[in-house]
């Protein structure tokens, strides 16, 4: 296992924040996890596991051990005429896995193209985009119990998936490390192109026949046109969740703000796009030194270069306060703050 001491984490978080880790250990097996958590010299240190670093805001350095997950491997476990069960090491890059599926004609994850991060982080927050959520293709996962070093299986019901949520973000936070994820993918895919601009983008691309490749490419095009690439501008995708509000509250807002948008949830609740709220509170394109709110998507906070995590955190509090004041809605952060 490769271990470095006193390392900058700038290359390991998509906000590109320049903070230091006491140690950075590259973990690619269960034995490595045992060495860090059970037997080796780090037992007494604080530890955190790091995937792609794409949903993280470092407000300070981390004095203990940062374990970078590089657990790899993609394998077909079982196959029928209809579908295929695939196991994926949690350190695999999510988008590379999506491309692997698209290449082989395995459907279900194409709408989730180009989401940054690792496969292991995907179930943590039930990633979603363009009308599809991870839970729809999720079969089960294996996770390393930090306390005991044992591997435990979790099936779909065990994970308590919800909008950008799972048990691993809730009651089991910090108890397990996801090591392997099993997906059930379809060999006879049905396409989900009703959401957002997919249809329109496919038309623009001149697509006449729907294929996994075309849909994946349409999603890639939309994301690239709206979301900043962390290689150019540091960011962690959506910074806040889209808030779920009472219908009555929404109707009162609609009377005041005619073009406010919502997605139905149930008879009593709707989901309101936080991007709309933030834009209409005047924050879109806001910049203070090297931090700000992206000019094309107000839900994305950005670091233009030398920005600091604490300032981004402070800005997020100011945005929260302003949305509370103007719309009476409480925004909740989607990113994990360290
Ligand atoms: N909007 C604005 N102003 C903005 C941004 C958005 O008015 O600056 C409005 C749009 O016009 C649209 C609505 O808000 O009517 C929704 O916008 P968009 O389709 O861009 O999606 P979103 O709700 O802002 C969510 C996810 C994204 C995901 C997209 C597409 C959350 C927190 N975010 O964003 O996920 O890619 O839908 O499905 O649910 C992520 O989680 O990091 C992420 C990027």
CSV table of C-alpha atoms and ligand atoms in Angstrom, one decimal:
chain,number,residue,atom,x,y,z
A,1,UNK,CA,0.0,0.0,0.0
A,2,UNK,CA,1.4,3.4,-1.0
A,3,UNK,CA,1.3,5.9,1.8
A,4,UNK,CA,2.5,9.5,1.5
A,5,UNK,CA,2.9,12.0,4.4
A,6,UNK,CA,1.7,15.6,4.5
A,7,UNK,CA,0.1,15.7,1.0
A,8,UNK,CA,-1.9,18.4,-0.7
A,9,UNK,CA,-5.4,17.1,-1.6
A,10,UNK,CA,-5.9,19.7,-4.4
A,11,UNK,CA,-5.8,17.0,-7.0
A,12,UNK,CA,-8.2,14.8,-5.1
A,13,UNK,CA,-11.2,17.0,-4.7
A,14,UNK,CA,-13.1,18.5,-7.6
A,15,UNK,CA,-13.5,21.9,-5.8
A,16,UNK,CA,-9.7,21.9,-6.2
A,17,UNK,CA,-9.2,23.2,-2.7
A,18,UNK,CA,-5.6,23.2,-1.6
A,19,UNK,CA,-5.7,21.6,1.9
A,20,UNK,CA,-3.4,19.0,3.3
A,21,UNK,CA,-3.8,15.5,4.6
A,22,UNK,CA,-1.6,14.1,7.4
A,23,UNK,CA,-1.3,10.9,5.3
A,24,UNK,CA,-2.7,9.8,2.0
A,25,UNK,CA,-3.0,6.0,1.6
A,26,UNK,CA,-4.0,4.4,-1.7
A,27,UNK,CA,-6.3,1.5,-0.9
A,28,UNK,CA,-7.0,-1.2,-3.5
A,29,UNK,CA,-8.0,-4.3,-1.5
A,30,UNK,CA,-9.7,-5.5,1.6
A,31,UNK,CA,-6.3,-6.2,3.0
A,32,UNK,CA,-5.4,-2.6,2.7
A,33,UNK,CA,-8.5,-1.6,4.5
A,34,UNK,CA,-7.6,-4.0,7.3
A,35,UNK,CA,-4.1,-2.5,7.5
A,36,UNK,CA,-5.6,0.9,7.9
A,37,UNK,CA,-8.5,0.2,10.2
A,38,UNK,CA,-7.6,-2.9,12.2
A,39,UNK,CA,-3.9,-3.8,12.3
A,40,UNK,CA,-1.5,-1.2,11.2
A,41,UNK,CA,0.1,2.0,12.5
A,42,UNK,CA,-2.9,4.1,11.7
A,43,UNK,CA,-5.3,2.5,14.2
A,44,UNK,CA,-5.3,5.5,16.6
A,45,UNK,CA,-5.5,8.1,13.8
A,46,UNK,CA,-8.6,9.9,12.4
A,47,UNK,CA,-9.5,8.5,9.1
A,48,UNK,CA,-11.6,9.3,6.1
A,49,UNK,CA,-12.3,7.4,2.9
A,50,UNK,CA,-12.1,9.4,-0.4
A,51,UNK,CA,-13.7,8.4,-3.7
A,52,UNK,CA,-13.6,10.8,-6.6
A,53,UNK,CA,-13.8,13.8,-4.2
A,54,UNK,CA,-16.6,15.2,-6.3
A,55,UNK,CA,-19.1,15.8,-3.5
A,56,UNK,CA,-16.9,17.2,-0.9
A,57,UNK,CA,-16.1,20.6,0.6
A,58,UNK,CA,-12.9,20.8,2.6
A,59,UNK,CA,-13.2,23.7,4.9
A,60,UNK,CA,-9.8,22.8,6.5
A,61,UNK,CA,-7.1,20.2,6.1
A,62,UNK,CA,-7.4,16.7,7.5
A,63,UNK,CA,-4.8,15.8,10.1
A,64,UNK,CA,-5.4,12.0,10.0
A,65,UNK,CA,-5.3,9.5,7.2
A,66,UNK,CA,-7.1,10.0,4.0
A,67,UNK,CA,-7.7,6.6,2.3
A,68,UNK,CA,-8.1,7.0,-1.4
A,69,UNK,CA,-10.3,4.2,-2.7
A,70,UNK,CA,-8.8,2.5,-5.8
A,71,UNK,CA,-10.7,-0.8,-5.4
A,72,UNK,CA,-11.2,-1.9,-9.0
A,73,UNK,CA,-12.7,-4.6,-11.2
A,74,UNK,CA,-15.9,-5.0,-13.3
A,75,UNK,CA,-17.3,-8.4,-13.8
A,76,UNK,CA,-20.4,-10.0,-15.2
A,77,UNK,CA,-21.8,-12.3,-12.5
A,78,UNK,CA,-24.8,-13.6,-14.1
A,79,UNK,CA,-26.7,-13.3,-17.4
A,80,UNK,CA,-30.1,-14.1,-18.8
A,81,UNK,CA,-31.7,-13.2,-22.1
A,82,UNK,CA,-33.2,-10.1,-20.5
A,83,UNK,CA,-30.6,-8.8,-18.1
A,84,UNK,CA,-27.2,-9.0,-16.6
A,85,UNK,CA,-25.8,-8.7,-13.1
A,86,UNK,CA,-22.6,-6.9,-13.0
A,87,UNK,CA,-20.3,-6.4,-10.0
A,88,UNK,CA,-18.1,-3.3,-9.8
A,89,UNK,CA,-15.3,-2.3,-7.5
A,90,UNK,CA,-16.2,0.8,-5.6
A,91,UNK,CA,-13.1,2.7,-6.7
A,92,UNK,CA,-14.0,2.5,-10.4
A,93,UNK,CA,-14.8,5.8,-12.0
A,94,UNK,CA,-18.5,6.1,-12.4
A,95,UNK,CA,-18.5,7.5,-16.0
A,96,UNK,CA,-16.0,4.9,-17.2
A,97,UNK,CA,-18.4,2.3,-15.8
A,98,UNK,CA,-21.4,3.9,-17.7
A,99,UNK,CA,-19.3,3.8,-20.9
A,100,UNK,CA,-18.5,0.2,-20.3
A,101,UNK,CA,-22.2,-0.6,-20.1
A,102,UNK,CA,-23.1,1.5,-23.1
A,103,UNK,CA,-20.4,-0.2,-25.2
A,104,UNK,CA,-21.8,-3.6,-24.4
A,105,UNK,CA,-25.5,-2.7,-24.8
A,106,UNK,CA,-26.4,-2.9,-21.1
A,107,UNK,CA,-29.1,-0.4,-20.4
A,108,UNK,CA,-30.1,1.5,-17.3
A,109,UNK,CA,-27.3,3.9,-16.5
A,110,UNK,CA,-27.0,5.9,-19.8
A,111,UNK,CA,-28.9,8.9,-18.3
A,112,UNK,CA,-26.4,9.0,-15.5
A,113,UNK,CA,-23.5,9.6,-18.0
A,114,UNK,CA,-20.7,12.0,-17.0
A,115,UNK,CA,-21.6,12.2,-13.3
A,116,UNK,CA,-18.3,12.7,-11.6
A,117,UNK,CA,-17.1,10.4,-8.8
A,118,UNK,CA,-16.7,6.8,-8.1
A,119,UNK,CA,-19.0,3.8,-8.3
A,120,UNK,CA,-18.9,3.4,-4.5
A,121,UNK,CA,-20.1,7.0,-3.9
A,122,UNK,CA,-23.0,6.5,-6.2
A,123,UNK,CA,-25.3,4.5,-3.8
A,124,UNK,CA,-24.2,6.7,-0.9
A,125,UNK,CA,-26.3,9.5,-2.1
A,126,UNK,CA,-28.4,7.6,-4.7
A,127,UNK,CA,-27.1,9.7,-7.6
A,128,UNK,CA,-29.7,10.8,-10.1
A,129,UNK,CA,-30.0,12.8,-13.3
A,130,UNK,CA,-32.5,13.2,-16.2
A,131,UNK,CA,-35.3,11.2,-14.7
A,132,UNK,CA,-33.2,8.2,-13.5
A,133,UNK,CA,-31.9,7.4,-10.1
A,134,UNK,CA,-29.3,4.8,-9.2
A,135,UNK,CA,-31.7,2.8,-7.1
A,136,UNK,CA,-33.5,1.7,-10.3
A,137,UNK,CA,-30.5,-0.3,-11.4
A,138,UNK,CA,-29.1,-1.2,-8.0
A,139,UNK,CA,-29.1,-4.8,-7.0
A,140,UNK,CA,-27.0,-5.0,-3.8
A,141,UNK,CA,-23.6,-3.9,-2.4
A,142,UNK,CA,-20.8,-5.2,-0.2
A,143,UNK,CA,-19.5,-3.0,2.5
A,144,UNK,CA,-16.5,-3.2,4.9
A,145,UNK,CA,-17.6,-2.7,8.5
A,146,UNK,CA,-15.0,-0.4,10.1
A,147,UNK,CA,-15.5,-1.7,13.6
A,148,UNK,CA,-15.1,-5.4,12.9
A,149,UNK,CA,-13.4,-5.6,9.5
A,150,UNK,CA,-16.2,-7.9,8.3
A,151,UNK,CA,-17.8,-7.6,4.9
A,152,UNK,CA,-21.6,-7.2,5.0
A,153,UNK,CA,-24.1,-7.4,2.1
A,154,UNK,CA,-26.9,-4.8,1.7
A,155,UNK,CA,-29.8,-5.3,-0.6
A,156,UNK,CA,-32.0,-2.6,-2.0
A,157,UNK,CA,-34.5,-2.4,0.8
A,158,UNK,CA,-31.6,-2.3,3.4
A,159,UNK,CA,-30.2,0.9,1.8
A,160,UNK,CA,-33.3,3.1,2.4
A,161,UNK,CA,-32.7,5.0,-0.8
A,162,UNK,CA,-34.4,8.3,-1.1
A,163,UNK,CA,-33.7,11.5,-3.0
A,164,UNK,CA,-29.9,12.0,-2.8
A,165,UNK,CA,-30.0,9.8,0.3
A,166,UNK,CA,-29.2,6.3,1.6
A,167,UNK,CA,-28.6,4.7,5.0
A,168,UNK,CA,-24.9,5.3,4.4
A,169,UNK,CA,-25.6,9.1,4.6
A,170,UNK,CA,-27.9,8.6,7.5
A,171,UNK,CA,-27.7,6.2,10.5
A,172,UNK,CA,-24.7,4.2,9.1
A,173,UNK,CA,-22.7,7.2,8.2
A,174,UNK,CA,-19.0,6.5,9.1
A,175,UNK,CA,-19.7,2.8,10.0
A,176,UNK,CA,-19.1,1.2,6.6
A,177,UNK,CA,-17.0,1.5,3.5
A,178,UNK,CA,-18.7,0.4,0.3
A,179,UNK,CA,-16.3,-2.0,-1.5
A,180,UNK,CA,-18.4,-3.5,-4.3
A,181,UNK,CA,-21.7,-2.6,-6.0
A,182,UNK,CA,-23.9,-5.0,-8.0
A,183,UNK,CA,-26.1,-3.6,-10.7
A,184,UNK,CA,-28.9,-5.2,-12.7
A,185,UNK,CA,-28.8,-3.9,-16.2
A,186,UNK,CA,-31.1,-4.6,-19.1
A,187,UNK,CA,-30.1,-6.2,-22.3
A,188,UNK,CA,-33.4,-5.0,-23.8
A,189,UNK,CA,-33.3,-1.4,-22.7
A,190,UNK,CA,-36.2,0.9,-22.6
A,191,UNK,CA,-35.2,4.5,-23.1
A,192,UNK,CA,-36.1,7.3,-20.7
A,193,UNK,CA,-35.9,10.5,-22.7
A,194,UNK,CA,-38.8,12.6,-21.5
A,195,UNK,CA,-36.9,14.5,-18.9
A,196,UNK,CA,-35.4,17.9,-19.5
A,197,UNK,CA,-33.7,18.6,-22.8
A,198,UNK,CA,-32.8,15.0,-23.8
A,199,UNK,CA,-35.4,14.8,-26.6
A,200,UNK,CA,-34.5,18.2,-27.9
A,201,UNK,CA,-30.8,17.4,-27.8
A,202,UNK,CA,-31.3,14.1,-29.7
A,203,UNK,CA,-33.1,16.1,-32.4
A,204,UNK,CA,-30.3,18.6,-32.6
A,205,UNK,CA,-27.8,15.7,-32.9
A,206,UNK,CA,-29.9,14.5,-35.9
A,207,UNK,CA,-30.6,11.1,-34.2
A,208,UNK,CA,-33.1,9.0,-36.0
A,209,UNK,CA,-32.6,5.7,-34.1
A,210,UNK,CA,-32.5,5.6,-30.3
A,211,UNK,CA,-29.5,3.7,-29.0
A,212,UNK,CA,-27.8,3.7,-25.6
A,213,UNK,CA,-24.8,5.5,-27.2
A,214,UNK,CA,-27.0,8.3,-28.6
A,215,UNK,CA,-28.8,8.8,-25.3
A,216,UNK,CA,-25.6,8.8,-23.4
A,217,UNK,CA,-24.1,11.3,-25.8
A,218,UNK,CA,-27.1,13.6,-25.5
A,219,UNK,CA,-26.8,13.6,-21.7
A,220,UNK,CA,-23.0,14.3,-22.1
A,221,UNK,CA,-23.8,17.2,-24.4
A,222,UNK,CA,-26.4,18.7,-22.0
A,223,UNK,CA,-24.1,18.4,-19.0
A,224,UNK,CA,-21.2,19.9,-20.8
A,225,UNK,CA,-23.3,22.8,-22.0
A,226,UNK,CA,-24.6,23.6,-18.5
A,227,UNK,CA,-22.2,22.4,-15.9
A,228,UNK,CA,-18.6,23.6,-15.4
A,229,UNK,CA,-15.9,21.0,-15.9
A,230,UNK,CA,-13.9,20.7,-12.6
A,231,UNK,CA,-10.7,20.6,-14.7
A,232,UNK,CA,-11.4,24.3,-15.7
A,233,UNK,CA,-13.3,25.6,-12.7
A,234,UNK,CA,-13.4,23.8,-9.3
A,235,UNK,CA,-16.9,22.7,-8.3
A,236,UNK,CA,-18.9,19.8,-6.8
A,237,UNK,CA,-22.0,19.7,-9.0
A,238,UNK,CA,-25.2,20.7,-7.3
A,239,UNK,CA,-24.2,22.2,-4.0
A,240,UNK,CA,-27.7,22.1,-2.5
A,241,UNK,CA,-30.6,19.6,-2.8
A,242,UNK,CA,-33.8,20.7,-4.5
A,243,UNK,CA,-36.0,21.4,-1.5
A,244,UNK,CA,-39.3,19.6,-1.0
A,245,UNK,CA,-42.0,22.0,0.1
A,246,UNK,CA,-45.7,21.9,1.0
A,247,UNK,CA,-48.0,22.4,-2.0
A,248,UNK,CA,-49.8,25.2,-0.1
A,249,UNK,CA,-46.6,27.0,0.4
A,250,UNK,CA,-45.7,26.6,-3.2
A,251,UNK,CA,-49.1,28.0,-4.3
A,252,UNK,CA,-48.6,31.0,-2.2
A,253,UNK,CA,-45.2,31.6,-3.9
A,254,UNK,CA,-46.6,31.0,-7.3
A,255,UNK,CA,-49.1,33.9,-6.7
A,256,UNK,CA,-46.1,36.1,-6.1
A,257,UNK,CA,-43.5,34.6,-8.6
A,258,UNK,CA,-45.3,33.6,-11.7
A,259,UNK,CA,-42.6,31.6,-13.4
A,260,UNK,CA,-41.4,29.6,-10.3
A,261,UNK,CA,-41.1,25.9,-11.2
A,262,UNK,CA,-41.8,22.6,-9.5
A,263,UNK,CA,-41.8,18.9,-9.9
A,264,UNK,CA,-44.7,16.9,-8.4
A,265,UNK,CA,-43.9,14.6,-5.4
A,266,UNK,CA,-47.3,13.6,-4.0
A,267,UNK,CA,-50.6,15.1,-3.2
A,268,UNK,CA,-49.2,17.4,-0.6
A,269,UNK,CA,-45.6,18.1,-1.6
A,270,UNK,CA,-43.6,19.4,-4.6
A,271,UNK,CA,-39.9,19.7,-5.3
A,272,UNK,CA,-38.7,23.2,-6.2
A,273,UNK,CA,-35.5,23.6,-8.3
A,274,UNK,CA,-33.0,25.3,-5.9
A,275,UNK,CA,-31.2,26.7,-9.0
A,276,UNK,CA,-34.3,28.7,-9.8
A,277,UNK,CA,-34.6,30.0,-6.2
A,278,UNK,CA,-30.9,31.0,-6.1
A,279,UNK,CA,-31.0,32.6,-9.5
A,280,UNK,CA,-34.2,34.6,-8.6
A,281,UNK,CA,-32.6,35.7,-5.3
A,282,UNK,CA,-30.0,37.4,-7.5
A,283,UNK,CA,-27.0,35.1,-6.9
A,284,UNK,CA,-26.4,33.6,-10.4
A,285,UNK,CA,-23.0,34.7,-11.6
A,286,UNK,CA,-22.1,36.2,-8.2
A,287,UNK,CA,-18.3,36.4,-7.7
A,288,UNK,CA,-16.2,37.4,-4.7
A,289,UNK,CA,-12.5,37.0,-5.4
A,290,UNK,CA,-12.0,33.4,-6.4
A,291,UNK,CA,-15.3,31.9,-5.3
A,292,UNK,CA,-18.8,32.4,-6.6
A,293,UNK,CA,-22.0,31.0,-8.1
A,294,UNK,CA,-21.8,29.6,-11.6
A,295,UNK,CA,-23.1,31.9,-14.3
A,296,UNK,CA,-25.0,29.1,-16.2
A,297,UNK,CA,-26.3,27.0,-13.3
A,298,UNK,CA,-27.0,28.7,-10.0
A,299,UNK,CA,-27.0,25.5,-8.1
A,300,UNK,CA,-23.3,25.1,-8.6
A,301,UNK,CA,-20.8,27.0,-6.4
A,302,UNK,CA,-17.4,27.4,-7.9
A,303,UNK,CA,-13.7,28.0,-7.0
A,304,UNK,CA,-12.0,29.9,-9.8
A,305,UNK,CA,-8.5,29.1,-8.5
A,306,UNK,CA,-7.3,30.1,-5.1
A,307,UNK,CA,-10.7,30.0,-3.3
A,308,UNK,CA,-10.9,28.6,0.2
A,309,UNK,CA,-13.4,26.0,1.4
A,310,UNK,CA,-14.4,28.1,4.4
A,311,UNK,CA,-15.3,31.0,2.2
A,312,UNK,CA,-17.4,28.7,0.0
A,313,UNK,CA,-19.1,27.5,3.1
A,314,UNK,CA,-19.7,31.0,4.3
A,315,UNK,CA,-21.2,31.9,0.9
A,316,UNK,CA,-23.5,28.9,1.1
A,317,UNK,CA,-24.8,30.1,4.4
A,318,UNK,CA,-25.5,33.6,3.0
A,319,UNK,CA,-27.4,31.9,0.1
A,320,UNK,CA,-29.3,29.8,2.5
A,321,UNK,CA,-30.2,32.9,4.6
A,322,UNK,CA,-31.3,34.8,1.5
A,323,UNK,CA,-33.5,32.0,0.2
A,324,UNK,CA,-35.1,31.6,3.6
A,325,UNK,CA,-35.8,35.4,3.7
A,326,UNK,CA,-37.2,35.7,0.2
A,327,UNK,CA,-39.1,32.4,-0.2
A,328,UNK,CA,-39.4,31.0,3.3
A,329,UNK,CA,-37.6,27.8,2.1
A,330,UNK,CA,-34.7,26.1,3.9
A,331,UNK,CA,-32.0,24.8,1.5
A,332,UNK,CA,-30.1,21.8,2.6
A,333,UNK,CA,-26.5,21.1,1.4
A,334,UNK,CA,-26.0,18.2,-0.9
A,335,UNK,CA,-22.2,18.2,-0.6
A,336,UNK,CA,-20.4,16.7,2.4
A,337,UNK,CA,-18.6,19.3,4.5
A,338,UNK,CA,-15.3,18.3,6.1
B,1,LIG,N1,-32.9,26.7,-13.1
B,1,LIG,C1,-32.9,28.1,-13.0
B,1,LIG,N2,-31.7,28.7,-12.9
B,1,LIG,C2,-30.6,28.1,-12.7
B,1,LIG,C3,-30.6,26.7,-12.8
B,1,LIG,C4,-31.8,26.0,-12.9
B,1,LIG,O1,-34.0,28.7,-13.2
B,1,LIG,O2,-29.5,28.7,-12.6
B,1,LIG,C5,-34.2,26.0,-13.3
B,1,LIG,C6,-34.2,25.4,-14.8
B,1,LIG,O3,-34.6,26.3,-15.7
B,1,LIG,C7,-35.1,24.3,-14.7
B,1,LIG,C8,-34.9,23.8,-13.2
B,1,LIG,O4,-34.3,24.9,-12.5
B,1,LIG,O5,-36.4,24.6,-14.9
B,1,LIG,C9,-34.1,22.6,-13.1
B,1,LIG,O6,-32.8,22.8,-13.6
B,1,LIG,P1,-31.9,21.6,-14.1
B,1,LIG,O7,-32.7,20.7,-15.1
B,1,LIG,O8,-30.6,22.1,-14.6
B,1,LIG,O9,-31.6,20.6,-12.9
B,1,LIG,P2,-31.5,20.9,-11.4
B,1,LIG,O10,-32.8,20.6,-10.7
B,1,LIG,O11,-30.8,22.2,-11.1
B,1,LIG,C10,-30.9,18.3,-10.9
B,1,LIG,C11,-29.8,17.6,-10.2
B,1,LIG,C12,-28.6,17.5,-11.0
B,1,LIG,C13,-29.0,16.8,-12.3
B,1,LIG,C14,-30.1,17.6,-13.0
B,1,LIG,C15,-30.6,16.9,-14.3
B,1,LIG,C16,-30.2,18.0,-7.8
B,1,LIG,C17,-29.7,18.7,-6.5
B,1,LIG,N3,-29.5,18.2,-8.9
B,1,LIG,O12,-30.4,19.7,-11.0
B,1,LIG,O13,-27.6,16.7,-10.3
B,1,LIG,O14,-27.9,16.7,-13.2
B,1,LIG,O15,-31.2,17.7,-12.1
B,1,LIG,O16,-31.3,15.8,-13.9
B,1,LIG,O17,-31.1,17.2,-7.7
B,1,LIG,C18,-25.8,16.9,-8.8
B,1,LIG,O18,-26.5,16.2,-8.0
B,1,LIG,O19,-24.6,17.2,-8.6
B,1,LIG,C19,-26.4,17.2,-10.1
B,1,LIG,C20,-25.7,17.9,-11.0
